[in-house]
């Protein structure tokens, strides 16, 4: 038996002139929490929709659980739980009835279904809201209901497309903890997001997408090891004479040093004592300094270095 859950090869999807997916290849193994990270419009949702046979595509192959995926592959679909970006529940049904409805699409045994629905309600923490209709729920609770509807039938593969967009921090944490628990209980997870921090937090392996292409793939550590930047030092200060800045730039292992908004930002590539050396120069020249921080590279740095642009706009 293969431990490959998903295998996508050379997937091409066009919308007229636009190439939304450009020869995409992905292989996802049993037990992974696989993150698809990319800015808006990079092709994450299109990938999921093709994967689920909700969208036709121009070229390529998709296999799930070792079998070819197609719109009528009901045996495969039974083992997949899908939580899409837009909440899809019935307004006229209560929380409990909604979960029961979606679970009932796969689980016909009444007693088993009752138990599964109860477990799903508890899992997302909606015990006190079981008789509520969706319109009475806050955005975060509604997202949790959406998740309960997608996972109640205990699928082996769970696909979540940006499940935390516009949710409050409490529900967000509940959702992220829940995903980790589903994974511990044996489910393979695909998680799409443009929030780098979430992907860093929960995903065991990550593919970074841009303009329909996979531009990098690996664990967080593998991805950050691919880039030149190993450390960024930030020092707040009032003023920095040009000759001092030049001296910092001439230090070994430092490939960029800039001052903007009273902050000196020094980017380092390797080396062990960069911070000490920078602070020594500042001290030697009596530069008055404020806060000093050092940061390890993030997935945003990986994206920035490969594409030349940030993963998302500041303030988003
Ligand atoms: N039905 C459609 N018709 C035409 N173009 C589309 C359609 N759906 C998506 N696109 C385009 O395809 C590209 C990929 O979109 P997609 O929604 O897959 O990206 P995404 O990474 O999921 O973005 P988001 O984070 O905003 O959901 C974008 O340029 C988008 O404008």
mmCIF file of C-alpha atoms and ligand atoms in Angstrom:
data_model
loop_
_atom_site.group_PDB
_atom_site.id
_atom_site.type_symbol
_atom_site.label_atom_id
_atom_site.label_comp_id
_atom_site.label_asym_id
_atom_site.label_seq_id
_atom_site.Cartn_x
_atom_site.Cartn_y
_atom_site.Cartn_z
ATOM 1 C CA UNK A 1 0.000 0.000 0.000
ATOM 2 C CA UNK A 2 1.262 3.447 -0.928
ATOM 3 C CA UNK A 3 1.553 6.208 1.639
ATOM 4 C CA UNK A 4 1.003 8.872 -1.040
ATOM 5 C CA UNK A 5 -2.412 10.439 -0.498
ATOM 6 C CA UNK A 6 -2.316 12.974 -3.325
ATOM 7 C CA UNK A 7 -0.284 13.060 -6.507
ATOM 8 C CA UNK A 8 -0.704 15.947 -8.908
ATOM 9 C CA UNK A 9 1.387 16.045 -12.077
ATOM 10 C CA UNK A 10 1.790 18.814 -14.669
ATOM 11 C CA UNK A 11 -1.554 20.410 -13.826
ATOM 12 C CA UNK A 12 -2.509 23.265 -16.129
ATOM 13 C CA UNK A 13 -5.684 25.330 -15.699
ATOM 14 C CA UNK A 14 -6.491 28.270 -17.963
ATOM 15 C CA UNK A 15 -9.211 30.878 -17.604
ATOM 16 C CA UNK A 16 -9.176 32.242 -21.165
ATOM 17 C CA UNK A 17 -5.795 33.923 -21.597
ATOM 18 C CA UNK A 18 -4.901 33.634 -17.911
ATOM 19 C CA UNK A 19 -2.861 30.616 -16.807
ATOM 20 C CA UNK A 20 -4.133 30.033 -13.261
ATOM 21 C CA UNK A 21 -2.104 26.821 -12.777
ATOM 22 C CA UNK A 22 1.105 26.376 -14.684
ATOM 23 C CA UNK A 23 2.352 22.776 -14.698
ATOM 24 C CA UNK A 24 1.805 22.302 -10.999
ATOM 25 C CA UNK A 25 3.160 19.135 -9.373
ATOM 26 C CA UNK A 26 2.443 18.134 -5.770
ATOM 27 C CA UNK A 27 2.854 14.948 -3.780
ATOM 28 C CA UNK A 28 1.312 14.745 -0.331
ATOM 29 C CA UNK A 29 1.964 11.831 2.013
ATOM 30 C CA UNK A 30 -0.190 10.142 4.618
ATOM 31 C CA UNK A 31 -0.132 12.027 7.952
ATOM 32 C CA UNK A 32 1.174 15.350 6.647
ATOM 33 C CA UNK A 33 -0.240 18.774 7.397
ATOM 34 C CA UNK A 34 0.563 20.200 4.008
ATOM 35 C CA UNK A 35 0.440 23.973 3.588
ATOM 36 C CA UNK A 36 -0.274 25.719 0.307
ATOM 37 C CA UNK A 37 0.987 29.232 0.885
ATOM 38 C CA UNK A 38 0.701 32.061 -1.609
ATOM 39 C CA UNK A 39 -0.611 35.595 -2.057
ATOM 40 C CA UNK A 40 -4.164 36.292 -3.260
ATOM 41 C CA UNK A 41 -4.629 35.054 -6.794
ATOM 42 C CA UNK A 42 -1.650 32.668 -6.764
ATOM 43 C CA UNK A 43 -3.868 29.664 -7.575
ATOM 44 C CA UNK A 44 -4.549 27.979 -4.221
ATOM 45 C CA UNK A 45 -8.339 27.744 -4.564
ATOM 46 C CA UNK A 46 -8.050 26.707 -8.206
ATOM 47 C CA UNK A 47 -5.727 23.871 -7.106
ATOM 48 C CA UNK A 48 -8.269 22.691 -4.513
ATOM 49 C CA UNK A 49 -11.182 22.924 -6.950
ATOM 50 C CA UNK A 50 -9.297 20.903 -9.579
ATOM 51 C CA UNK A 51 -8.240 18.394 -6.933
ATOM 52 C CA UNK A 52 -11.870 17.850 -5.963
ATOM 53 C CA UNK A 53 -13.001 17.620 -9.616
ATOM 54 C CA UNK A 54 -15.191 20.677 -9.087
ATOM 55 C CA UNK A 55 -13.321 22.353 -11.949
ATOM 56 C CA UNK A 56 -12.182 20.837 -15.222
ATOM 57 C CA UNK A 57 -8.549 21.465 -16.203
ATOM 58 C CA UNK A 58 -6.573 21.661 -19.415
ATOM 59 C CA UNK A 59 -3.754 19.263 -18.746
ATOM 60 C CA UNK A 60 -2.241 17.012 -16.113
ATOM 61 C CA UNK A 61 -3.224 14.146 -13.818
ATOM 62 C CA UNK A 62 -4.629 13.953 -10.295
ATOM 63 C CA UNK A 63 -4.593 10.843 -8.137
ATOM 64 C CA UNK A 64 -6.043 10.577 -4.640
ATOM 65 C CA UNK A 65 -5.518 7.475 -2.465
ATOM 66 C CA UNK A 66 -3.732 5.922 -5.463
ATOM 67 C CA UNK A 67 -6.769 6.225 -7.791
ATOM 68 C CA UNK A 68 -7.604 8.650 -10.599
ATOM 69 C CA UNK A 69 -9.832 11.440 -9.339
ATOM 70 C CA UNK A 70 -12.993 12.224 -11.352
ATOM 71 C CA UNK A 71 -16.353 13.939 -10.734
ATOM 72 C CA UNK A 72 -17.972 10.537 -10.148
ATOM 73 C CA UNK A 73 -15.255 9.008 -7.930
ATOM 74 C CA UNK A 74 -17.643 8.728 -4.963
ATOM 75 C CA UNK A 75 -15.490 6.137 -3.167
ATOM 76 C CA UNK A 76 -12.668 8.712 -3.037
ATOM 77 C CA UNK A 77 -14.981 11.612 -2.147
ATOM 78 C CA UNK A 78 -16.388 9.729 0.830
ATOM 79 C CA UNK A 79 -12.995 9.874 2.499
ATOM 80 C CA UNK A 80 -12.483 13.604 1.898
ATOM 81 C CA UNK A 81 -13.694 16.427 4.133
ATOM 82 C CA UNK A 82 -13.808 19.873 2.555
ATOM 83 C CA UNK A 83 -13.977 23.220 4.315
ATOM 84 C CA UNK A 84 -14.117 25.968 1.730
ATOM 85 C CA UNK A 85 -13.434 29.686 2.064
ATOM 86 C CA UNK A 86 -17.096 30.640 1.810
ATOM 87 C CA UNK A 87 -19.254 29.239 4.587
ATOM 88 C CA UNK A 88 -21.772 26.820 3.060
ATOM 89 C CA UNK A 89 -24.514 25.851 5.539
ATOM 90 C CA UNK A 90 -28.314 25.895 5.474
ATOM 91 C CA UNK A 91 -29.860 28.968 7.130
ATOM 92 C CA UNK A 92 -33.122 27.163 7.896
ATOM 93 C CA UNK A 93 -31.416 24.317 9.787
ATOM 94 C CA UNK A 94 -29.981 24.584 13.322
ATOM 95 C CA UNK A 95 -26.313 23.943 14.113
ATOM 96 C CA UNK A 96 -27.063 20.323 15.021
ATOM 97 C CA UNK A 97 -29.343 19.755 12.009
ATOM 98 C CA UNK A 98 -26.739 21.191 9.629
ATOM 99 C CA UNK A 99 -24.018 18.872 10.908
ATOM 100 C CA UNK A 100 -26.450 15.939 10.819
ATOM 101 C CA UNK A 101 -27.382 16.767 7.217
ATOM 102 C CA UNK A 102 -23.774 16.858 5.957
ATOM 103 C CA UNK A 103 -22.772 13.795 7.982
ATOM 104 C CA UNK A 104 -25.830 11.981 6.598
ATOM 105 C CA UNK A 105 -24.486 12.355 3.039
ATOM 106 C CA UNK A 106 -21.889 9.724 3.973
ATOM 107 C CA UNK A 107 -23.039 7.957 7.127
ATOM 108 C CA UNK A 108 -26.372 6.173 6.784
ATOM 109 C CA UNK A 109 -26.407 4.235 10.079
ATOM 110 C CA UNK A 110 -28.584 6.365 12.397
ATOM 111 C CA UNK A 111 -26.909 5.508 15.695
ATOM 112 C CA UNK A 112 -23.419 5.982 14.316
ATOM 113 C CA UNK A 113 -24.438 9.291 12.767
ATOM 114 C CA UNK A 114 -25.858 10.529 16.063
ATOM 115 C CA UNK A 115 -22.557 9.755 17.749
ATOM 116 C CA UNK A 116 -20.489 11.373 14.976
ATOM 117 C CA UNK A 117 -22.634 14.551 15.051
ATOM 118 C CA UNK A 118 -22.237 14.796 18.814
ATOM 119 C CA UNK A 119 -18.473 14.331 18.523
ATOM 120 C CA UNK A 120 -18.268 17.035 15.843
ATOM 121 C CA UNK A 121 -20.274 19.500 17.975
ATOM 122 C CA UNK A 122 -17.939 18.902 20.915
ATOM 123 C CA UNK A 123 -14.876 19.029 18.700
ATOM 124 C CA UNK A 124 -15.583 22.602 17.535
ATOM 125 C CA UNK A 125 -16.966 23.690 20.930
ATOM 126 C CA UNK A 126 -20.522 24.476 19.801
ATOM 127 C CA UNK A 127 -22.301 22.571 22.612
ATOM 128 C CA UNK A 128 -24.081 25.716 23.818
ATOM 129 C CA UNK A 129 -25.212 26.667 20.316
ATOM 130 C CA UNK A 130 -26.617 23.386 18.992
ATOM 131 C CA UNK A 131 -30.159 24.782 18.667
ATOM 132 C CA UNK A 132 -29.042 28.087 17.098
ATOM 133 C CA UNK A 133 -29.610 28.854 13.431
ATOM 134 C CA UNK A 134 -26.523 30.069 11.485
ATOM 135 C CA UNK A 135 -27.767 33.691 11.286
ATOM 136 C CA UNK A 136 -27.520 33.960 15.090
ATOM 137 C CA UNK A 137 -23.841 32.888 15.149
ATOM 138 C CA UNK A 138 -20.830 35.240 15.099
ATOM 139 C CA UNK A 139 -18.403 34.939 12.173
ATOM 140 C CA UNK A 140 -16.008 32.781 14.184
ATOM 141 C CA UNK A 141 -18.715 30.394 15.404
ATOM 142 C CA UNK A 142 -20.093 30.133 11.875
ATOM 143 C CA UNK A 143 -16.640 29.064 10.644
ATOM 144 C CA UNK A 144 -16.518 26.437 13.379
ATOM 145 C CA UNK A 145 -19.926 25.136 12.236
ATOM 146 C CA UNK A 146 -18.602 25.011 8.675
ATOM 147 C CA UNK A 147 -15.670 22.914 9.902
ATOM 148 C CA UNK A 148 -17.933 20.584 11.914
ATOM 149 C CA UNK A 149 -20.029 19.968 8.769
ATOM 150 C CA UNK A 150 -16.874 19.101 6.809
ATOM 151 C CA UNK A 151 -15.318 16.703 9.318
ATOM 152 C CA UNK A 152 -18.256 14.973 11.066
ATOM 153 C CA UNK A 153 -18.061 11.868 8.824
ATOM 154 C CA UNK A 154 -14.403 11.326 9.907
ATOM 155 C CA UNK A 155 -12.663 11.700 6.543
ATOM 156 C CA UNK A 156 -9.096 10.492 6.012
ATOM 157 C CA UNK A 157 -8.164 13.597 4.015
ATOM 158 C CA UNK A 158 -9.271 17.067 5.125
ATOM 159 C CA UNK A 159 -8.907 20.094 2.877
ATOM 160 C CA UNK A 160 -9.240 23.532 4.413
ATOM 161 C CA UNK A 161 -9.217 26.566 2.135
ATOM 162 C CA UNK A 162 -8.356 29.703 4.167
ATOM 163 C CA UNK A 163 -10.527 28.702 7.150
ATOM 164 C CA UNK A 164 -9.422 31.574 9.389
ATOM 165 C CA UNK A 165 -10.033 34.585 7.135
ATOM 166 C CA UNK A 166 -11.813 37.288 9.154
ATOM 167 C CA UNK A 167 -12.264 35.275 12.365
ATOM 168 C CA UNK A 168 -11.651 36.490 15.920
ATOM 169 C CA UNK A 169 -8.438 35.297 17.677
ATOM 170 C CA UNK A 170 -10.326 32.901 19.994
ATOM 171 C CA UNK A 171 -12.006 31.055 17.128
ATOM 172 C CA UNK A 172 -8.795 31.190 15.129
ATOM 173 C CA UNK A 173 -6.882 29.419 17.901
ATOM 174 C CA UNK A 174 -9.682 26.905 18.317
ATOM 175 C CA UNK A 175 -9.570 26.184 14.583
ATOM 176 C CA UNK A 176 -5.775 25.780 14.519
ATOM 177 C CA UNK A 177 -5.776 23.540 17.606
ATOM 178 C CA UNK A 178 -8.604 21.522 16.054
ATOM 179 C CA UNK A 179 -6.629 20.960 12.851
ATOM 180 C CA UNK A 180 -3.622 19.712 14.841
ATOM 181 C CA UNK A 181 -5.919 17.326 16.737
ATOM 182 C CA UNK A 182 -7.537 15.985 13.550
ATOM 183 C CA UNK A 183 -4.023 15.294 12.288
ATOM 184 C CA UNK A 184 -3.028 13.560 15.535
ATOM 185 C CA UNK A 185 -6.113 11.382 15.124
ATOM 186 C CA UNK A 186 -4.781 10.221 11.757
ATOM 187 C CA UNK A 187 -6.135 12.614 9.103
ATOM 188 C CA UNK A 188 -3.937 14.007 6.348
ATOM 189 C CA UNK A 189 -4.509 17.748 6.039
ATOM 190 C CA UNK A 190 -4.179 20.258 3.220
ATOM 191 C CA UNK A 191 -4.286 23.807 4.447
ATOM 192 C CA UNK A 192 -4.287 26.845 2.154
ATOM 193 C CA UNK A 193 -3.551 30.289 3.473
ATOM 194 C CA UNK A 194 -1.883 33.584 2.752
ATOM 195 C CA UNK A 195 -1.157 33.945 6.487
ATOM 196 C CA UNK A 196 2.447 32.902 6.780
ATOM 197 C CA UNK A 197 2.343 32.673 10.599
ATOM 198 C CA UNK A 198 -0.429 30.047 10.549
ATOM 199 C CA UNK A 199 1.302 27.944 7.955
ATOM 200 C CA UNK A 200 4.561 28.137 9.936
ATOM 201 C CA UNK A 201 2.670 27.135 13.081
ATOM 202 C CA UNK A 202 0.782 24.059 11.917
ATOM 203 C CA UNK A 203 2.197 22.709 8.654
ATOM 204 C CA UNK A 204 4.759 19.913 8.496
ATOM 205 C CA UNK A 205 5.550 20.662 4.842
ATOM 206 C CA UNK A 206 4.851 23.707 2.738
ATOM 207 C CA UNK A 207 4.595 24.559 -0.952
ATOM 208 C CA UNK A 208 4.892 28.246 -1.765
ATOM 209 C CA UNK A 209 2.890 29.311 -4.828
ATOM 210 C CA UNK A 210 3.078 32.387 -7.003
ATOM 211 C CA UNK A 211 1.243 33.043 -10.287
ATOM 212 C CA UNK A 212 0.067 29.440 -10.595
ATOM 213 C CA UNK A 213 3.515 27.963 -10.078
ATOM 214 C CA UNK A 214 5.106 26.178 -7.165
ATOM 215 C CA UNK A 215 8.189 28.272 -6.477
ATOM 216 C CA UNK A 216 9.551 26.368 -3.458
ATOM 217 C CA UNK A 217 8.685 23.358 -1.299
ATOM 218 C CA UNK A 218 9.919 21.820 1.947
ATOM 219 C CA UNK A 219 9.723 22.055 5.721
ATOM 220 C CA UNK A 220 9.949 25.550 7.183
ATOM 221 C CA UNK A 221 13.582 24.870 8.044
ATOM 222 C CA UNK A 222 14.370 23.617 4.533
ATOM 223 C CA UNK A 223 12.699 26.631 2.961
ATOM 224 C CA UNK A 224 14.460 29.207 5.117
ATOM 225 C CA UNK A 225 17.787 27.418 4.569
ATOM 226 C CA UNK A 226 17.357 28.003 0.794
ATOM 227 C CA UNK A 227 17.857 31.725 1.070
ATOM 228 C CA UNK A 228 20.808 33.999 1.613
ATOM 229 C CA UNK A 229 19.369 35.762 4.664
ATOM 230 C CA UNK A 230 20.150 34.007 7.952
ATOM 231 C CA UNK A 231 19.479 36.807 10.410
ATOM 232 C CA UNK A 232 18.046 40.337 10.385
ATOM 233 C CA UNK A 233 19.221 42.798 13.032
ATOM 234 C CA UNK A 234 17.111 45.881 13.804
ATOM 235 C CA UNK A 235 18.333 48.799 15.920
ATOM 236 C CA UNK A 236 16.302 51.927 16.616
ATOM 237 C CA UNK A 237 18.394 55.102 16.685
ATOM 238 C CA UNK A 238 18.045 58.846 16.113
ATOM 239 C CA UNK A 239 20.800 59.454 13.665
ATOM 240 C CA UNK A 240 23.476 57.439 11.896
ATOM 241 C CA UNK A 241 26.384 59.196 10.151
ATOM 242 C CA UNK A 242 27.077 57.873 6.630
ATOM 243 C CA UNK A 243 30.619 56.769 7.506
ATOM 244 C CA UNK A 244 29.299 54.585 10.362
ATOM 245 C CA UNK A 245 26.764 52.992 8.014
ATOM 246 C CA UNK A 246 29.566 52.314 5.514
ATOM 247 C CA UNK A 247 31.651 50.696 8.234
ATOM 248 C CA UNK A 248 28.748 48.379 9.147
ATOM 249 C CA UNK A 249 28.256 47.510 5.464
ATOM 250 C CA UNK A 250 31.907 46.511 5.182
ATOM 251 C CA UNK A 251 31.636 43.910 7.959
ATOM 252 C CA UNK A 252 31.907 40.275 6.846
ATOM 253 C CA UNK A 253 28.613 38.326 6.396
ATOM 254 C CA UNK A 254 26.576 41.513 6.041
ATOM 255 C CA UNK A 255 25.010 42.026 2.643
ATOM 256 C CA UNK A 256 22.732 44.954 3.324
ATOM 257 C CA UNK A 257 22.370 47.740 5.896
ATOM 258 C CA UNK A 258 19.754 50.482 5.543
ATOM 259 C CA UNK A 259 18.244 53.174 7.747
ATOM 260 C CA UNK A 260 14.537 53.940 7.423
ATOM 261 C CA UNK A 261 12.105 55.513 9.917
ATOM 262 C CA UNK A 262 14.824 55.733 12.610
ATOM 263 C CA UNK A 263 15.553 52.006 12.329
ATOM 264 C CA UNK A 264 18.781 50.469 11.147
ATOM 265 C CA UNK A 265 18.092 47.132 9.440
ATOM 266 C CA UNK A 266 21.076 44.855 8.866
ATOM 267 C CA UNK A 267 20.681 41.672 6.808
ATOM 268 C CA UNK A 268 23.219 38.950 7.468
ATOM 269 C CA UNK A 269 24.227 35.853 5.592
ATOM 270 C CA UNK A 270 25.954 33.356 7.873
ATOM 271 C CA UNK A 271 28.532 34.236 10.547
ATOM 272 C CA UNK A 272 28.167 33.997 14.296
ATOM 273 C CA UNK A 273 28.888 37.353 15.898
ATOM 274 C CA UNK A 274 27.091 39.793 13.622
ATOM 275 C CA UNK A 275 25.065 41.466 16.372
ATOM 276 C CA UNK A 276 28.098 42.037 18.607
ATOM 277 C CA UNK A 277 30.109 43.487 15.705
ATOM 278 C CA UNK A 278 27.324 45.882 14.704
ATOM 279 C CA UNK A 279 26.810 47.056 18.299
ATOM 280 C CA UNK A 280 30.575 47.544 18.766
ATOM 281 C CA UNK A 281 30.737 49.884 15.767
ATOM 282 C CA UNK A 282 27.742 51.879 17.027
ATOM 283 C CA UNK A 283 29.311 52.150 20.484
ATOM 284 C CA UNK A 284 32.726 53.171 19.129
ATOM 285 C CA UNK A 285 31.032 56.096 17.372
ATOM 286 C CA UNK A 286 28.872 57.031 20.384
ATOM 287 C CA UNK A 287 25.648 56.417 18.472
ATOM 288 C CA UNK A 288 22.748 56.537 20.910
ATOM 289 C CA UNK A 289 20.661 53.401 20.400
ATOM 290 C CA UNK A 290 17.194 52.253 21.520
ATOM 291 C CA UNK A 291 15.625 48.847 20.983
ATOM 292 C CA UNK A 292 17.727 46.043 19.490
ATOM 293 C CA UNK A 293 16.156 42.907 17.999
ATOM 294 C CA UNK A 294 17.317 40.023 15.845
ATOM 295 C CA UNK A 295 14.984 37.912 13.735
ATOM 296 C CA UNK A 296 15.400 34.551 12.073
ATOM 297 C CA UNK A 297 14.195 34.375 8.448
ATOM 298 C CA UNK A 298 10.487 33.774 7.895
ATOM 299 C CA UNK A 299 8.586 32.288 4.979
ATOM 300 C CA UNK A 300 7.965 35.871 3.890
ATOM 301 C CA UNK A 301 11.736 36.321 3.510
ATOM 302 C CA UNK A 302 11.808 33.171 1.386
ATOM 303 C CA UNK A 303 9.009 34.533 -0.798
ATOM 304 C CA UNK A 304 10.653 37.970 -0.952
ATOM 305 C CA UNK A 305 14.005 36.583 -1.980
ATOM 306 C CA UNK A 306 12.574 34.322 -4.689
ATOM 307 C CA UNK A 307 9.956 36.688 -6.168
ATOM 308 C CA UNK A 308 11.226 40.129 -5.181
ATOM 309 C CA UNK A 309 7.909 41.018 -3.522
ATOM 310 C CA UNK A 310 6.305 40.508 -0.107
ATOM 311 C CA UNK A 311 3.841 37.679 0.508
ATOM 312 C CA UNK A 312 1.161 40.208 1.348
ATOM 313 C CA UNK A 313 0.854 43.942 1.588
ATOM 314 C CA UNK A 314 1.696 45.601 4.865
ATOM 315 C CA UNK A 315 -1.337 46.079 7.101
ATOM 316 C CA UNK A 316 -3.443 43.408 5.416
HETATM 317 N N1 LIG B 1 -13.787 31.802 -12.524
HETATM 318 C C1 LIG B 1 -12.694 32.487 -12.856
HETATM 319 N N2 LIG B 1 -12.616 33.134 -14.036
HETATM 320 C C2 LIG B 1 -11.503 33.806 -14.404
HETATM 321 N N3 LIG B 1 -10.395 33.914 -13.642
HETATM 322 C C3 LIG B 1 -10.408 33.294 -12.449
HETATM 323 C C4 LIG B 1 -11.554 32.562 -11.983
HETATM 324 N N4 LIG B 1 -11.266 32.056 -10.762
HETATM 325 C C5 LIG B 1 -10.007 32.466 -10.454
HETATM 326 N N5 LIG B 1 -9.500 33.206 -11.464
HETATM 327 C C6 LIG B 1 -8.144 33.788 -11.518
HETATM 328 O O1 LIG B 1 -7.212 32.730 -11.391
HETATM 329 C C7 LIG B 1 -6.094 33.118 -10.574
HETATM 330 C C8 LIG B 1 -5.966 32.184 -9.396
HETATM 331 O O2 LIG B 1 -7.081 32.394 -8.524
HETATM 332 P P1 LIG B 1 -7.309 31.575 -7.178
HETATM 333 O O3 LIG B 1 -8.636 31.975 -6.640
HETATM 334 O O4 LIG B 1 -7.076 30.140 -7.442
HETATM 335 O O5 LIG B 1 -6.149 32.138 -6.270
HETATM 336 P P2 LIG B 1 -5.958 32.007 -4.688
HETATM 337 O O6 LIG B 1 -4.506 31.816 -4.482
HETATM 338 O O7 LIG B 1 -6.876 30.988 -4.154
HETATM 339 O O8 LIG B 1 -6.369 33.440 -4.174
HETATM 340 P P3 LIG B 1 -7.257 33.835 -2.893
HETATM 341 O O9 LIG B 1 -6.307 33.777 -1.739
HETATM 342 O O10 LIG B 1 -7.667 35.229 -3.225
HETATM 343 O O11 LIG B 1 -8.375 32.871 -2.818
HETATM 344 C C9 LIG B 1 -6.357 34.576 -10.193
HETATM 345 O O12 LIG B 1 -5.673 35.404 -11.097
HETATM 346 C C10 LIG B 1 -7.861 34.719 -10.357
HETATM 347 O O13 LIG B 1 -8.192 36.062 -10.675
#
